[in-house]
mmCIF file of C-alpha atoms and ligand atoms in Angstrom:
data_model
loop_
_atom_site.group_PDB
_atom_site.id
_atom_site.type_symbol
_atom_site.label_atom_id
_atom_site.label_comp_id
_atom_site.label_asym_id
_atom_site.label_seq_id
_atom_site.Cartn_x
_atom_site.Cartn_y
_atom_site.Cartn_z
ATOM 1 C CA MET R 1 -30.798 -41.056 26.992
ATOM 2 C CA ASP R 2 -32.178 -44.058 25.454
ATOM 3 C CA LYS R 3 -33.665 -42.978 22.117
ATOM 4 C CA ASN R 4 -35.806 -46.219 21.823
ATOM 5 C CA LYS R 5 -37.868 -45.483 24.665
ATOM 6 C CA HIS R 6 -39.909 -43.479 22.192
ATOM 7 C CA GLU R 7 -41.089 -46.433 20.445
ATOM 8 C CA GLU R 8 -42.509 -48.077 23.632
ATOM 9 C CA PHE R 9 -44.813 -44.938 24.116
ATOM 10 C CA PRO R 10 -48.453 -45.470 23.510
ATOM 11 C CA ARG R 11 -49.599 -44.527 20.079
ATOM 12 C CA LEU R 12 -50.904 -40.737 20.116
ATOM 13 C CA LEU R 13 -54.485 -40.728 19.599
ATOM 14 C CA ASN R 14 -55.240 -36.852 19.069
ATOM 15 C CA ASP R 15 -52.568 -35.150 17.159
ATOM 16 C CA THR R 16 -54.758 -32.011 16.401
ATOM 17 C CA PHE R 17 -52.664 -29.531 18.334
ATOM 18 C CA LEU R 18 -49.419 -30.920 16.744
ATOM 19 C CA ARG R 19 -50.976 -30.592 13.446
ATOM 20 C CA ALA R 20 -51.959 -27.028 13.966
ATOM 21 C CA ALA R 21 -48.413 -26.237 15.575
ATOM 22 C CA ARG R 22 -46.700 -27.673 12.377
ATOM 23 C CA GLY R 23 -49.062 -25.583 9.981
ATOM 24 C CA GLU R 24 -50.997 -28.623 8.734
ATOM 25 C CA LYS R 25 -55.078 -28.433 8.314
ATOM 26 C CA THR R 26 -57.014 -29.505 11.459
ATOM 27 C CA GLU R 27 -60.956 -30.144 11.530
ATOM 28 C CA TYR R 28 -61.016 -27.767 14.621
ATOM 29 C CA THR R 29 -59.042 -25.373 16.656
ATOM 30 C CA PRO R 30 -56.941 -27.334 19.376
ATOM 31 C CA VAL R 31 -57.100 -25.487 22.623
ATOM 32 C CA TRP R 32 -55.001 -25.779 25.999
ATOM 33 C CA CYS R 33 -54.589 -23.335 28.800
ATOM 34 C CA MET R 34 -51.496 -22.025 30.343
ATOM 35 C CA ARG R 35 -51.630 -22.981 33.914
ATOM 36 C CA GLN R 36 -53.997 -25.520 33.404
ATOM 37 C CA ALA R 37 -52.390 -27.600 36.058
ATOM 38 C CA GLY R 38 -52.995 -25.166 38.930
ATOM 39 C CA ARG R 39 -54.527 -23.935 42.047
ATOM 40 C CA TYR R 40 -58.100 -23.394 40.516
ATOM 41 C CA LEU R 41 -58.436 -27.159 40.644
ATOM 42 C CA GLN R 42 -59.721 -28.569 44.002
ATOM 43 C CA GLU R 43 -58.050 -31.734 43.206
ATOM 44 C CA PHE R 44 -54.865 -29.998 42.514
ATOM 45 C CA ARG R 45 -54.951 -28.075 45.948
ATOM 46 C CA GLN R 46 -55.841 -31.590 47.560
ATOM 47 C CA THR R 47 -52.863 -33.242 45.749
ATOM 48 C CA ARG R 48 -50.244 -30.675 46.815
ATOM 49 C CA GLY R 49 -51.734 -30.622 50.533
ATOM 50 C CA ASP R 50 -48.910 -28.882 52.498
ATOM 51 C CA GLN R 51 -45.973 -30.469 50.617
ATOM 52 C CA ASP R 52 -43.540 -27.788 49.863
ATOM 53 C CA PHE R 53 -43.748 -26.615 46.071
ATOM 54 C CA PHE R 54 -40.405 -27.702 45.073
ATOM 55 C CA ALA R 55 -40.731 -30.954 46.777
ATOM 56 C CA THR R 56 -43.725 -31.363 44.772
ATOM 57 C CA CYS R 57 -41.640 -30.454 41.431
ATOM 58 C CA ARG R 58 -39.018 -33.329 42.442
ATOM 59 C CA SER R 59 -41.699 -35.825 42.866
ATOM 60 C CA PRO R 60 -42.336 -37.469 39.475
ATOM 61 C CA GLU R 61 -45.495 -39.273 40.418
ATOM 62 C CA THR R 62 -47.106 -36.117 41.832
ATOM 63 C CA CYS R 63 -46.192 -34.063 38.778
ATOM 64 C CA CYS R 64 -47.735 -36.670 36.577
ATOM 65 C CA GLU R 65 -50.873 -36.705 38.539
ATOM 66 C CA LEU R 66 -51.186 -32.719 38.634
ATOM 67 C CA THR R 67 -50.564 -32.717 34.882
ATOM 68 C CA LEU R 68 -53.353 -35.404 34.139
ATOM 69 C CA GLN R 69 -55.779 -33.750 36.455
ATOM 70 C CA PRO R 70 -57.094 -31.032 33.750
ATOM 71 C CA LEU R 71 -57.526 -33.465 31.291
ATOM 72 C CA ARG R 72 -59.683 -35.652 33.314
ATOM 73 C CA ARG R 73 -62.177 -32.594 33.516
ATOM 74 C CA PHE R 74 -61.782 -31.008 30.186
ATOM 75 C CA PRO R 75 -61.173 -32.159 26.402
ATOM 76 C CA LEU R 76 -58.100 -30.391 26.234
ATOM 77 C CA ASP R 77 -55.768 -30.845 23.122
ATOM 78 C CA ALA R 78 -52.443 -30.797 24.933
ATOM 79 C CA ALA R 79 -51.029 -31.443 28.271
ATOM 80 C CA ILE R 80 -48.015 -29.360 29.778
ATOM 81 C CA ILE R 81 -46.032 -31.000 32.265
ATOM 82 C CA PHE R 82 -46.252 -29.801 35.912
ATOM 83 C CA SER R 83 -43.107 -28.028 36.836
ATOM 84 C CA ASP R 84 -41.805 -24.419 37.247
ATOM 85 C CA ILE R 85 -39.461 -22.201 35.360
ATOM 86 C CA LEU R 86 -37.472 -21.906 38.351
ATOM 87 C CA VAL R 87 -35.858 -25.407 38.595
ATOM 88 C CA ILE R 88 -33.136 -23.929 36.371
ATOM 89 C CA PRO R 89 -31.693 -21.331 38.890
ATOM 90 C CA GLN R 90 -31.703 -24.138 41.202
ATOM 91 C CA ALA R 91 -29.562 -26.333 38.975
ATOM 92 C CA LEU R 92 -27.460 -23.453 38.559
ATOM 93 C CA GLY R 93 -26.561 -23.587 42.403
ATOM 94 C CA MET R 94 -29.270 -20.776 43.738
ATOM 95 C CA GLU R 95 -31.632 -21.620 46.467
ATOM 96 C CA VAL R 96 -35.352 -20.894 45.654
ATOM 97 C CA VAL R 97 -38.083 -21.308 48.151
ATOM 98 C CA MET R 98 -41.765 -20.984 47.733
ATOM 99 C CA VAL R 99 -42.960 -18.496 50.527
ATOM 100 C CA ALA R 100 -46.613 -18.489 51.243
ATOM 101 C CA GLY R 101 -48.441 -15.503 50.481
ATOM 102 C CA LYS R 102 -45.183 -14.308 48.536
ATOM 103 C CA GLY R 103 -44.293 -16.832 45.711
ATOM 104 C CA PRO R 104 -41.060 -18.006 44.718
ATOM 105 C CA THR R 105 -38.227 -16.258 46.602
ATOM 106 C CA PHE R 106 -34.409 -16.298 46.324
ATOM 107 C CA PRO R 107 -32.657 -15.751 49.903
ATOM 108 C CA GLU R 108 -29.585 -14.773 48.045
ATOM 109 C CA PRO R 109 -30.109 -13.156 44.740
ATOM 110 C CA LEU R 110 -27.243 -12.456 42.502
ATOM 111 C CA LYS R 111 -26.057 -8.949 43.343
ATOM 112 C CA ASN R 112 -22.829 -8.554 41.238
ATOM 113 C CA MET R 113 -20.566 -10.244 38.639
ATOM 114 C CA GLU R 114 -18.625 -12.117 41.667
ATOM 115 C CA ASP R 115 -21.981 -13.757 42.265
ATOM 116 C CA VAL R 116 -22.371 -14.942 38.463
ATOM 117 C CA GLN R 117 -18.879 -16.597 38.626
ATOM 118 C CA LYS R 118 -20.075 -18.535 41.912
ATOM 119 C CA LEU R 119 -22.781 -20.113 39.595
ATOM 120 C CA ARG R 120 -22.040 -23.559 38.145
ATOM 121 C CA LYS R 121 -20.456 -22.961 34.929
ATOM 122 C CA THR R 122 -21.807 -26.099 33.249
ATOM 123 C CA VAL R 123 -24.958 -28.259 34.415
ATOM 124 C CA ASP R 124 -25.231 -31.930 34.048
ATOM 125 C CA VAL R 125 -28.947 -31.530 33.171
ATOM 126 C CA ALA R 126 -29.566 -35.394 33.576
ATOM 127 C CA ALA R 127 -28.233 -35.338 37.141
ATOM 128 C CA GLU R 128 -29.749 -31.948 38.326
ATOM 129 C CA LEU R 129 -32.864 -32.032 36.711
ATOM 130 C CA GLY R 130 -33.511 -35.620 35.916
ATOM 131 C CA TYR R 131 -36.319 -35.590 38.040
ATOM 132 C CA VAL R 132 -38.077 -33.611 35.326
ATOM 133 C CA PHE R 133 -37.244 -35.971 32.754
ATOM 134 C CA THR R 134 -38.532 -38.789 34.941
ATOM 135 C CA ALA R 135 -41.729 -36.867 35.321
ATOM 136 C CA ILE R 136 -42.196 -36.328 31.631
ATOM 137 C CA THR R 137 -41.636 -40.249 30.721
ATOM 138 C CA LEU R 138 -44.002 -41.263 33.120
ATOM 139 C CA THR R 139 -46.485 -38.900 32.160
ATOM 140 C CA ARG R 140 -46.133 -39.933 28.480
ATOM 141 C CA HIS R 141 -47.124 -43.587 29.567
ATOM 142 C CA LYS R 142 -50.053 -42.468 31.831
ATOM 143 C CA LEU R 143 -51.444 -40.375 29.260
ATOM 144 C CA GLN R 144 -51.992 -43.266 27.221
ATOM 145 C CA GLY R 145 -51.633 -41.156 23.881
ATOM 146 C CA LYS R 146 -54.571 -39.264 24.755
ATOM 147 C CA VAL R 147 -53.007 -35.868 23.730
ATOM 148 C CA PRO R 148 -49.415 -34.679 23.357
ATOM 149 C CA LEU R 149 -47.414 -33.549 26.082
ATOM 150 C CA ILE R 150 -45.857 -30.083 26.009
ATOM 151 C CA GLY R 151 -42.267 -29.502 27.862
ATOM 152 C CA PHE R 152 -41.007 -26.132 28.667
ATOM 153 C CA SER R 153 -38.495 -23.679 30.130
ATOM 154 C CA GLY R 154 -37.982 -19.874 31.096
ATOM 155 C CA ALA R 155 -36.241 -17.946 28.656
ATOM 156 C CA PRO R 156 -32.879 -16.631 29.713
ATOM 157 C CA TRP R 157 -33.989 -12.932 30.281
ATOM 158 C CA THR R 158 -36.880 -14.161 32.482
ATOM 159 C CA LEU R 159 -34.776 -16.362 34.492
ATOM 160 C CA MET R 160 -32.144 -13.895 34.929
ATOM 161 C CA SER R 161 -34.562 -11.134 36.294
ATOM 162 C CA TYR R 162 -35.868 -13.421 38.898
ATOM 163 C CA MET R 163 -32.130 -14.446 39.820
ATOM 164 C CA ILE R 164 -31.540 -10.653 40.332
ATOM 165 C CA GLU R 165 -34.684 -9.486 41.673
ATOM 166 C CA GLY R 166 -35.009 -12.464 43.999
ATOM 167 C CA GLY R 167 -38.408 -13.019 43.188
ATOM 168 C CA GLY R 168 -41.587 -11.236 41.642
ATOM 169 C CA SER R 169 -41.245 -7.371 40.797
ATOM 170 C CA ASN R 170 -43.189 -4.770 39.332
ATOM 171 C CA THR R 171 -40.483 -2.789 37.827
ATOM 172 C CA MET R 172 -37.738 -5.287 37.477
ATOM 173 C CA SER R 173 -35.583 -2.342 38.191
ATOM 174 C CA LYS R 174 -32.772 -4.271 39.598
ATOM 175 C CA ALA R 175 -32.456 -6.361 36.827
ATOM 176 C CA LYS R 176 -32.687 -3.660 34.361
ATOM 177 C CA SER R 177 -30.037 -1.744 36.051
ATOM 178 C CA TRP R 178 -27.633 -4.746 35.157
ATOM 179 C CA LEU R 179 -28.632 -4.325 31.273
ATOM 180 C CA TYR R 180 -27.687 -0.497 31.819
ATOM 181 C CA GLN R 181 -24.736 -0.709 34.004
ATOM 182 C CA HIS R 182 -23.424 -3.893 33.232
ATOM 183 C CA PRO R 183 -23.977 -5.307 29.729
ATOM 184 C CA GLU R 184 -21.340 -7.430 29.642
ATOM 185 C CA ALA R 185 -21.791 -9.341 32.773
ATOM 186 C CA SER R 186 -25.757 -9.438 31.709
ATOM 187 C CA HIS R 187 -24.513 -11.082 28.385
ATOM 188 C CA SER R 188 -22.375 -13.483 30.366
ATOM 189 C CA LEU R 189 -25.244 -14.547 32.516
ATOM 190 C CA LEU R 190 -27.701 -14.867 29.506
ATOM 191 C CA LYS R 191 -25.117 -17.217 27.789
ATOM 192 C CA LEU R 192 -24.710 -19.152 30.490
ATOM 193 C CA LEU R 193 -28.596 -19.583 30.985
ATOM 194 C CA THR R 194 -28.910 -20.428 27.270
ATOM 195 C CA ASN R 195 -26.440 -23.097 27.360
ATOM 196 C CA VAL R 196 -28.427 -24.888 30.400
ATOM 197 C CA ILE R 197 -31.668 -24.207 28.444
ATOM 198 C CA VAL R 198 -30.791 -25.830 25.270
ATOM 199 C CA ASP R 199 -29.467 -29.052 27.224
ATOM 200 C CA TYR R 200 -32.608 -29.114 29.184
ATOM 201 C CA LEU R 201 -34.957 -28.945 26.354
ATOM 202 C CA VAL R 202 -33.418 -31.407 24.289
ATOM 203 C CA GLY R 203 -33.261 -33.624 27.413
ATOM 204 C CA GLN R 204 -37.004 -33.097 27.750
ATOM 205 C CA VAL R 205 -37.664 -34.321 24.320
ATOM 206 C CA HIS R 206 -35.484 -37.454 24.746
ATOM 207 C CA ALA R 207 -37.526 -38.217 27.901
ATOM 208 C CA GLY R 208 -40.935 -37.841 25.867
ATOM 209 C CA ALA R 209 -41.843 -34.181 25.484
ATOM 210 C CA GLN R 210 -43.652 -34.006 21.990
ATOM 211 C CA ALA R 211 -43.719 -30.002 21.977
ATOM 212 C CA LEU R 212 -41.862 -27.158 23.815
ATOM 213 C CA GLN R 213 -42.830 -23.960 25.041
ATOM 214 C CA LEU R 214 -40.352 -21.287 26.021
ATOM 215 C CA PHE R 215 -41.826 -18.586 28.501
ATOM 216 C CA GLU R 216 -40.316 -15.089 28.033
ATOM 217 C CA SER R 217 -42.720 -14.032 30.701
ATOM 218 C CA HIS R 218 -40.927 -10.700 31.461
ATOM 219 C CA ALA R 219 -40.345 -9.479 27.922
ATOM 220 C CA GLY R 220 -42.947 -6.566 28.546
ATOM 221 C CA HIS R 221 -40.472 -5.154 31.097
ATOM 222 C CA LEU R 222 -37.894 -4.630 28.099
ATOM 223 C CA GLY R 223 -38.246 -1.960 25.248
ATOM 224 C CA SER R 224 -37.894 -2.900 21.674
ATOM 225 C CA GLU R 225 -34.028 -1.969 21.703
ATOM 226 C CA GLN R 226 -33.163 -3.996 24.985
ATOM 227 C CA PHE R 227 -35.297 -6.863 23.556
ATOM 228 C CA ALA R 228 -33.258 -6.911 20.398
ATOM 229 C CA GLU R 229 -30.072 -7.011 22.578
ATOM 230 C CA PHE R 230 -30.882 -9.064 25.586
ATOM 231 C CA ALA R 231 -33.631 -11.341 24.633
ATOM 232 C CA LEU R 232 -34.262 -12.070 21.115
ATOM 233 C CA PRO R 233 -30.793 -13.257 20.144
ATOM 234 C CA TYR R 234 -31.000 -15.671 22.971
ATOM 235 C CA ILE R 235 -34.381 -16.991 22.142
ATOM 236 C CA GLN R 236 -33.275 -17.486 18.381
ATOM 237 C CA SER R 237 -30.029 -19.408 19.487
ATOM 238 C CA ILE R 238 -32.106 -21.823 21.647
ATOM 239 C CA ALA R 239 -34.478 -22.643 18.782
ATOM 240 C CA LYS R 240 -31.404 -23.170 16.343
ATOM 241 C CA ARG R 241 -29.526 -25.196 18.736
ATOM 242 C CA VAL R 242 -32.368 -27.293 20.272
ATOM 243 C CA LYS R 243 -33.177 -28.259 16.598
ATOM 244 C CA SER R 244 -29.502 -29.164 15.600
ATOM 245 C CA GLN R 245 -28.963 -31.023 18.808
ATOM 246 C CA LEU R 246 -31.977 -33.119 18.294
ATOM 247 C CA LYS R 247 -31.144 -33.941 14.713
ATOM 248 C CA GLU R 248 -27.698 -34.935 15.506
ATOM 249 C CA ASP R 249 -29.103 -37.256 18.166
ATOM 250 C CA GLY R 250 -31.324 -38.785 15.429
ATOM 251 C CA GLN R 251 -34.537 -37.643 17.276
ATOM 252 C CA HIS R 252 -37.372 -36.369 15.618
ATOM 253 C CA PRO R 253 -38.142 -32.672 15.861
ATOM 254 C CA VAL R 254 -40.992 -31.185 18.152
ATOM 255 C CA PRO R 255 -42.561 -28.036 17.357
ATOM 256 C CA MET R 256 -41.358 -25.179 19.413
ATOM 257 C CA ILE R 257 -43.528 -22.355 20.827
ATOM 258 C CA VAL R 258 -42.372 -18.999 22.168
ATOM 259 C CA PHE R 259 -44.497 -16.934 24.434
ATOM 260 C CA ALA R 260 -42.870 -13.682 24.973
ATOM 261 C CA LYS R 261 -45.291 -11.863 27.124
ATOM 262 C CA GLY R 262 -45.680 -8.130 26.654
ATOM 263 C CA ALA R 263 -43.465 -8.113 23.356
ATOM 264 C CA HIS R 264 -46.025 -6.901 21.102
ATOM 265 C CA TYR R 265 -43.420 -4.474 19.605
ATOM 266 C CA ALA R 266 -41.367 -7.584 18.604
ATOM 267 C CA LEU R 267 -44.035 -9.650 16.858
ATOM 268 C CA GLU R 268 -42.383 -9.620 13.399
ATOM 269 C CA ASP R 269 -39.097 -10.771 14.793
ATOM 270 C CA LEU R 270 -40.553 -13.353 16.880
ATOM 271 C CA ALA R 271 -42.296 -14.775 13.981
ATOM 272 C CA GLN R 272 -39.070 -15.305 12.251
ATOM 273 C CA SER R 273 -37.009 -16.400 15.302
ATOM 274 C CA GLY R 274 -37.224 -20.103 14.196
ATOM 275 C CA TYR R 275 -40.272 -21.203 16.253
ATOM 276 C CA GLU R 276 -43.173 -22.960 14.579
ATOM 277 C CA VAL R 277 -45.714 -21.354 16.853
ATOM 278 C CA VAL R 278 -45.742 -17.738 18.355
ATOM 279 C CA GLY R 279 -47.637 -17.480 21.567
ATOM 280 C CA LEU R 280 -49.661 -14.091 22.241
ATOM 281 C CA ASP R 281 -50.658 -12.293 25.270
ATOM 282 C CA TRP R 282 -54.349 -10.568 25.392
ATOM 283 C CA THR R 283 -53.189 -7.132 24.612
ATOM 284 C CA ILE R 284 -52.554 -7.842 20.983
ATOM 285 C CA ASN R 285 -55.646 -7.871 18.564
ATOM 286 C CA PRO R 286 -55.798 -11.159 16.727
ATOM 287 C CA GLN R 287 -56.515 -9.481 13.331
ATOM 288 C CA ASP R 288 -53.217 -7.290 13.785
ATOM 289 C CA ALA R 289 -51.411 -10.139 14.677
ATOM 290 C CA ARG R 290 -52.048 -12.249 11.725
ATOM 291 C CA GLN R 291 -51.596 -9.238 9.473
ATOM 292 C CA ARG R 292 -48.286 -8.585 11.110
ATOM 293 C CA THR R 293 -46.939 -12.279 10.839
ATOM 294 C CA GLY R 294 -48.745 -13.408 7.658
ATOM 295 C CA LYS R 295 -49.731 -17.047 7.184
ATOM 296 C CA LEU R 296 -46.194 -18.534 7.639
ATOM 297 C CA ILE R 297 -46.441 -19.558 11.465
ATOM 298 C CA THR R 298 -48.829 -20.550 13.922
ATOM 299 C CA LEU R 299 -50.269 -18.331 16.120
ATOM 300 C CA GLN R 300 -51.427 -19.249 19.901
ATOM 301 C CA GLY R 301 -53.612 -17.500 22.267
ATOM 302 C CA ASN R 302 -54.990 -15.033 23.585
ATOM 303 C CA LEU R 303 -58.205 -14.524 25.554
ATOM 304 C CA ASP R 304 -57.786 -12.135 28.517
ATOM 305 C CA PRO R 305 -57.659 -14.743 31.499
ATOM 306 C CA CYS R 306 -60.020 -12.156 33.350
ATOM 307 C CA ALA R 307 -62.796 -13.115 30.515
ATOM 308 C CA LEU R 308 -63.078 -16.329 32.460
ATOM 309 C CA TYR R 309 -64.751 -14.136 35.097
ATOM 310 C CA ALA R 310 -67.450 -13.278 32.527
ATOM 311 C CA SER R 311 -70.763 -15.576 32.196
ATOM 312 C CA LYS R 312 -70.374 -18.676 30.080
ATOM 313 C CA GLU R 313 -72.523 -17.259 27.421
ATOM 314 C CA LYS R 314 -70.277 -14.235 27.214
ATOM 315 C CA ILE R 315 -67.382 -16.421 27.232
ATOM 316 C CA GLY R 316 -69.078 -18.240 24.043
ATOM 317 C CA GLU R 317 -69.399 -14.950 22.288
ATOM 318 C CA LEU R 318 -65.642 -13.988 23.104
ATOM 319 C CA VAL R 319 -64.494 -17.192 21.955
ATOM 320 C CA LYS R 320 -66.196 -16.855 18.505
ATOM 321 C CA LYS R 321 -64.942 -13.259 17.933
ATOM 322 C CA MET R 322 -61.396 -14.704 18.950
ATOM 323 C CA LEU R 323 -61.622 -17.493 16.449
ATOM 324 C CA GLN R 324 -62.859 -15.214 13.478
ATOM 325 C CA GLY R 325 -60.088 -12.809 14.266
ATOM 326 C CA PHE R 326 -57.363 -15.403 13.978
ATOM 327 C CA GLY R 327 -58.828 -17.165 11.093
ATOM 328 C CA CYS R 328 -59.534 -20.748 11.079
ATOM 329 C CA GLN R 329 -55.968 -22.685 10.435
ATOM 330 C CA ARG R 330 -52.728 -22.262 11.763
ATOM 331 C CA TYR R 331 -54.196 -21.347 15.216
ATOM 332 C CA ILE R 332 -53.970 -23.030 18.551
ATOM 333 C CA ALA R 333 -56.398 -21.402 21.285
ATOM 334 C CA ASN R 334 -55.226 -20.544 24.566
ATOM 335 C CA LEU R 335 -55.733 -17.701 27.366
ATOM 336 C CA GLY R 336 -53.306 -14.683 27.090
ATOM 337 C CA HIS R 337 -51.536 -15.893 30.108
ATOM 338 C CA GLY R 338 -52.324 -18.477 32.981
ATOM 339 C CA ILE R 339 -55.458 -18.939 34.544
ATOM 340 C CA TYR R 340 -55.958 -17.585 38.104
ATOM 341 C CA PRO R 341 -56.252 -19.458 41.224
ATOM 342 C CA ASP R 342 -59.848 -18.063 41.960
ATOM 343 C CA MET R 343 -61.397 -18.694 38.789
ATOM 344 C CA ASN R 344 -64.345 -21.202 38.378
ATOM 345 C CA PRO R 345 -63.145 -24.304 36.588
ATOM 346 C CA GLU R 346 -66.500 -24.672 34.762
ATOM 347 C CA HIS R 347 -65.717 -21.301 33.161
ATOM 348 C CA LEU R 348 -62.551 -22.803 31.776
ATOM 349 C CA GLY R 349 -64.675 -26.023 30.365
ATOM 350 C CA ALA R 350 -66.933 -23.243 28.881
ATOM 351 C CA PHE R 351 -64.211 -21.895 27.097
ATOM 352 C CA VAL R 352 -62.770 -24.944 25.770
ATOM 353 C CA ASP R 353 -66.253 -26.283 24.728
ATOM 354 C CA ALA R 354 -66.714 -22.882 22.807
ATOM 355 C CA VAL R 355 -63.457 -23.113 20.877
ATOM 356 C CA HIS R 356 -64.370 -26.655 19.864
ATOM 357 C CA LYS R 357 -67.885 -25.663 18.988
ATOM 358 C CA HIS R 358 -67.523 -22.674 16.993
ATOM 359 C CA SER R 359 -64.129 -23.704 15.179
ATOM 360 C CA ARG R 360 -65.609 -27.092 13.689
ATOM 361 C CA TYR R 361 -68.143 -24.821 12.021
ATOM 362 C CA PHE R 362 -65.551 -22.429 11.022
ATOM 363 C CA ASN R 363 -62.993 -24.879 9.697
ATOM 364 C CA GLU R 364 -65.274 -26.820 7.501
ATOM 365 C CA SER R 365 -65.295 -23.589 5.098
ATOM 366 C CA CYS R 366 -61.523 -23.432 4.833
HETATM 367 O O1 LIG P 1 -48.465 -23.858 45.294
HETATM 368 C C1 LIG P 1 -48.748 -23.451 43.968
HETATM 369 O O2 LIG P 1 -49.270 -24.441 43.266
HETATM 370 C C2 LIG P 1 -48.148 -22.360 43.375
HETATM 371 C C3 LIG P 1 -48.495 -21.777 42.152
HETATM 372 C C4 LIG P 1 -47.530 -22.367 40.906
HETATM 373 C C5 LIG P 1 -47.762 -23.415 39.842
HETATM 374 C C6 LIG P 1 -49.034 -24.045 39.772
HETATM 375 C C7 LIG P 1 -46.403 -21.885 40.807
HETATM 376 C C8 LIG P 1 -45.445 -20.945 41.617
HETATM 377 N N1 LIG P 1 -45.728 -22.649 39.650
HETATM 378 C C9 LIG P 1 -46.692 -23.426 39.188
HETATM 379 C C10 LIG P 1 -46.729 -24.487 38.024
HETATM 380 C C11 LIG P 1 -46.146 -23.791 36.761
HETATM 381 N N2 LIG P 1 -45.419 -22.809 36.480
HETATM 382 C C12 LIG P 1 -46.336 -24.371 35.582
HETATM 383 C C13 LIG P 1 -47.184 -25.712 35.366
HETATM 384 C C14 LIG P 1 -47.815 -26.470 34.191
HETATM 385 C C15 LIG P 1 -49.126 -25.656 33.683
HETATM 386 O O3 LIG P 1 -49.071 -24.706 33.005
HETATM 387 O O4 LIG P 1 -50.052 -26.300 34.006
HETATM 388 C C16 LIG P 1 -45.829 -23.638 34.466
HETATM 389 C C17 LIG P 1 -45.834 -23.646 33.132
HETATM 390 C C18 LIG P 1 -45.197 -22.426 35.395
HETATM 391 C C19 LIG P 1 -44.092 -21.607 34.710
HETATM 392 C C20 LIG P 1 -43.782 -20.388 35.377
HETATM 393 N N3 LIG P 1 -43.589 -20.044 36.920
HETATM 394 C C21 LIG P 1 -43.685 -19.254 34.589
HETATM 395 C C22 LIG P 1 -44.032 -18.872 33.119
HETATM 396 C C23 LIG P 1 -45.441 -18.613 32.975
HETATM 397 C C24 LIG P 1 -45.856 -17.440 33.370
HETATM 398 O O5 LIG P 1 -46.827 -17.614 34.410
HETATM 399 O O6 LIG P 1 -45.430 -16.505 32.826
HETATM 400 C C25 LIG P 1 -43.334 -17.995 35.867
HETATM 401 C C26 LIG P 1 -43.305 -16.668 35.657
HETATM 402 C C27 LIG P 1 -43.028 -18.851 36.947
HETATM 403 C C28 LIG P 1 -42.510 -18.423 38.352
HETATM 404 C C29 LIG P 1 -43.777 -18.673 39.244
HETATM 405 N N4 LIG P 1 -44.166 -20.015 39.819
HETATM 406 C C30 LIG P 1 -44.926 -19.853 40.724
HETATM 407 C C31 LIG P 1 -45.417 -18.589 40.833
HETATM 408 C C32 LIG P 1 -46.497 -18.075 41.693
HETATM 409 C C33 LIG P 1 -44.592 -17.833 39.935
HETATM 410 C C34 LIG P 1 -44.756 -16.231 39.479
HETATM 411 C C35 LIG P 1 -43.995 -15.453 40.629
HETATM 412 C C36 LIG P 1 -44.002 -14.067 40.328
HETATM 413 O O7 LIG P 1 -43.472 -13.427 39.115
HETATM 414 O O8 LIG P 1 -44.311 -13.217 41.004
#
């Protein structure tokens, strides 16, 4: 990858999100929203049209357009590249299709160790996922330095659970049965995923991503012991390896965010897992989170997405309370999970405005 490409990118005009992520002082609290490029926007639905979801993911121009749409509406402090976490199982050789009304589906999920053996042992990420890198580079140019661009990946356990369940699941019982019945096979699959994720995230930075978020969306299905055995070591290894690879490549480091949904039991461990930022879901109380993690990391989150169903006035009150709970520095505001398709975009606007308005006032005094 051409390292010098970075020098050609437009100059960054708003680095508030990056400064907060690095633990530097900010005049106000930066804010973005998980799934900000999504179906709740009429223009998103129009652009997506009837096109197959993964065909959209493979079209850099469309990914770029979808990424930019929420920024035209709201003064968000970061963009996140439109893609999906399930492009990695595809790169490993699995078929994933989007079934209307059902979500992403694997026609042939993993059933046993023999199926793991059939996966690609190594993945040339530039060849298999180069379309994501192209989308990132294009978006960096089209953003014109307005805000930083976040790249992302699913974390190993979350990807493993989709590959075994074959789609979404309430219990994750098939994937969890592997952890109890086939711990060794589970570890070899998790290791394989970790290797691909590291190359994929490094490639995203080379392509122009200015921060990275790792989504361990299914952490809540693991208890603390299984998280410690099957999730945390891989999460830690990803941060360490991505950072050392970037250094070796002569690339600037970028802040890394870990979002382990439902892993409140592991908050202290996550705070020391090598990430600059820990993303929180809405089940964690902001004051408790701050107390348990100290002032050494930046926290991100965590308004209940369903709070966007409340009136704009109520959203303002909830934001004020959330900002007070987290304290004014080392904080990035977000929802505790992605925005839902039936939500009113204006209410996301009210959320963003309330964060900016109230935090300017709070941050003056600290
Ligand atoms: O047709 C559509 O538009 C389908 C909806 C949709 C969208 C908008 C899917 C299917 N993926 C996406 C984009 C997406 N996915 C982004 C875009 C950037 C942004 O945030 O704006 C991101 C970051 C993801 C990541 C993702 N995909 C996660 C991790 C985040 C999370 O929500 O926890 C997960 C779990 C997925 C899987 C997935 N993809 C799509 C759906 C409906 C799901 C969930 C399936 C399930 O578990 O039932």
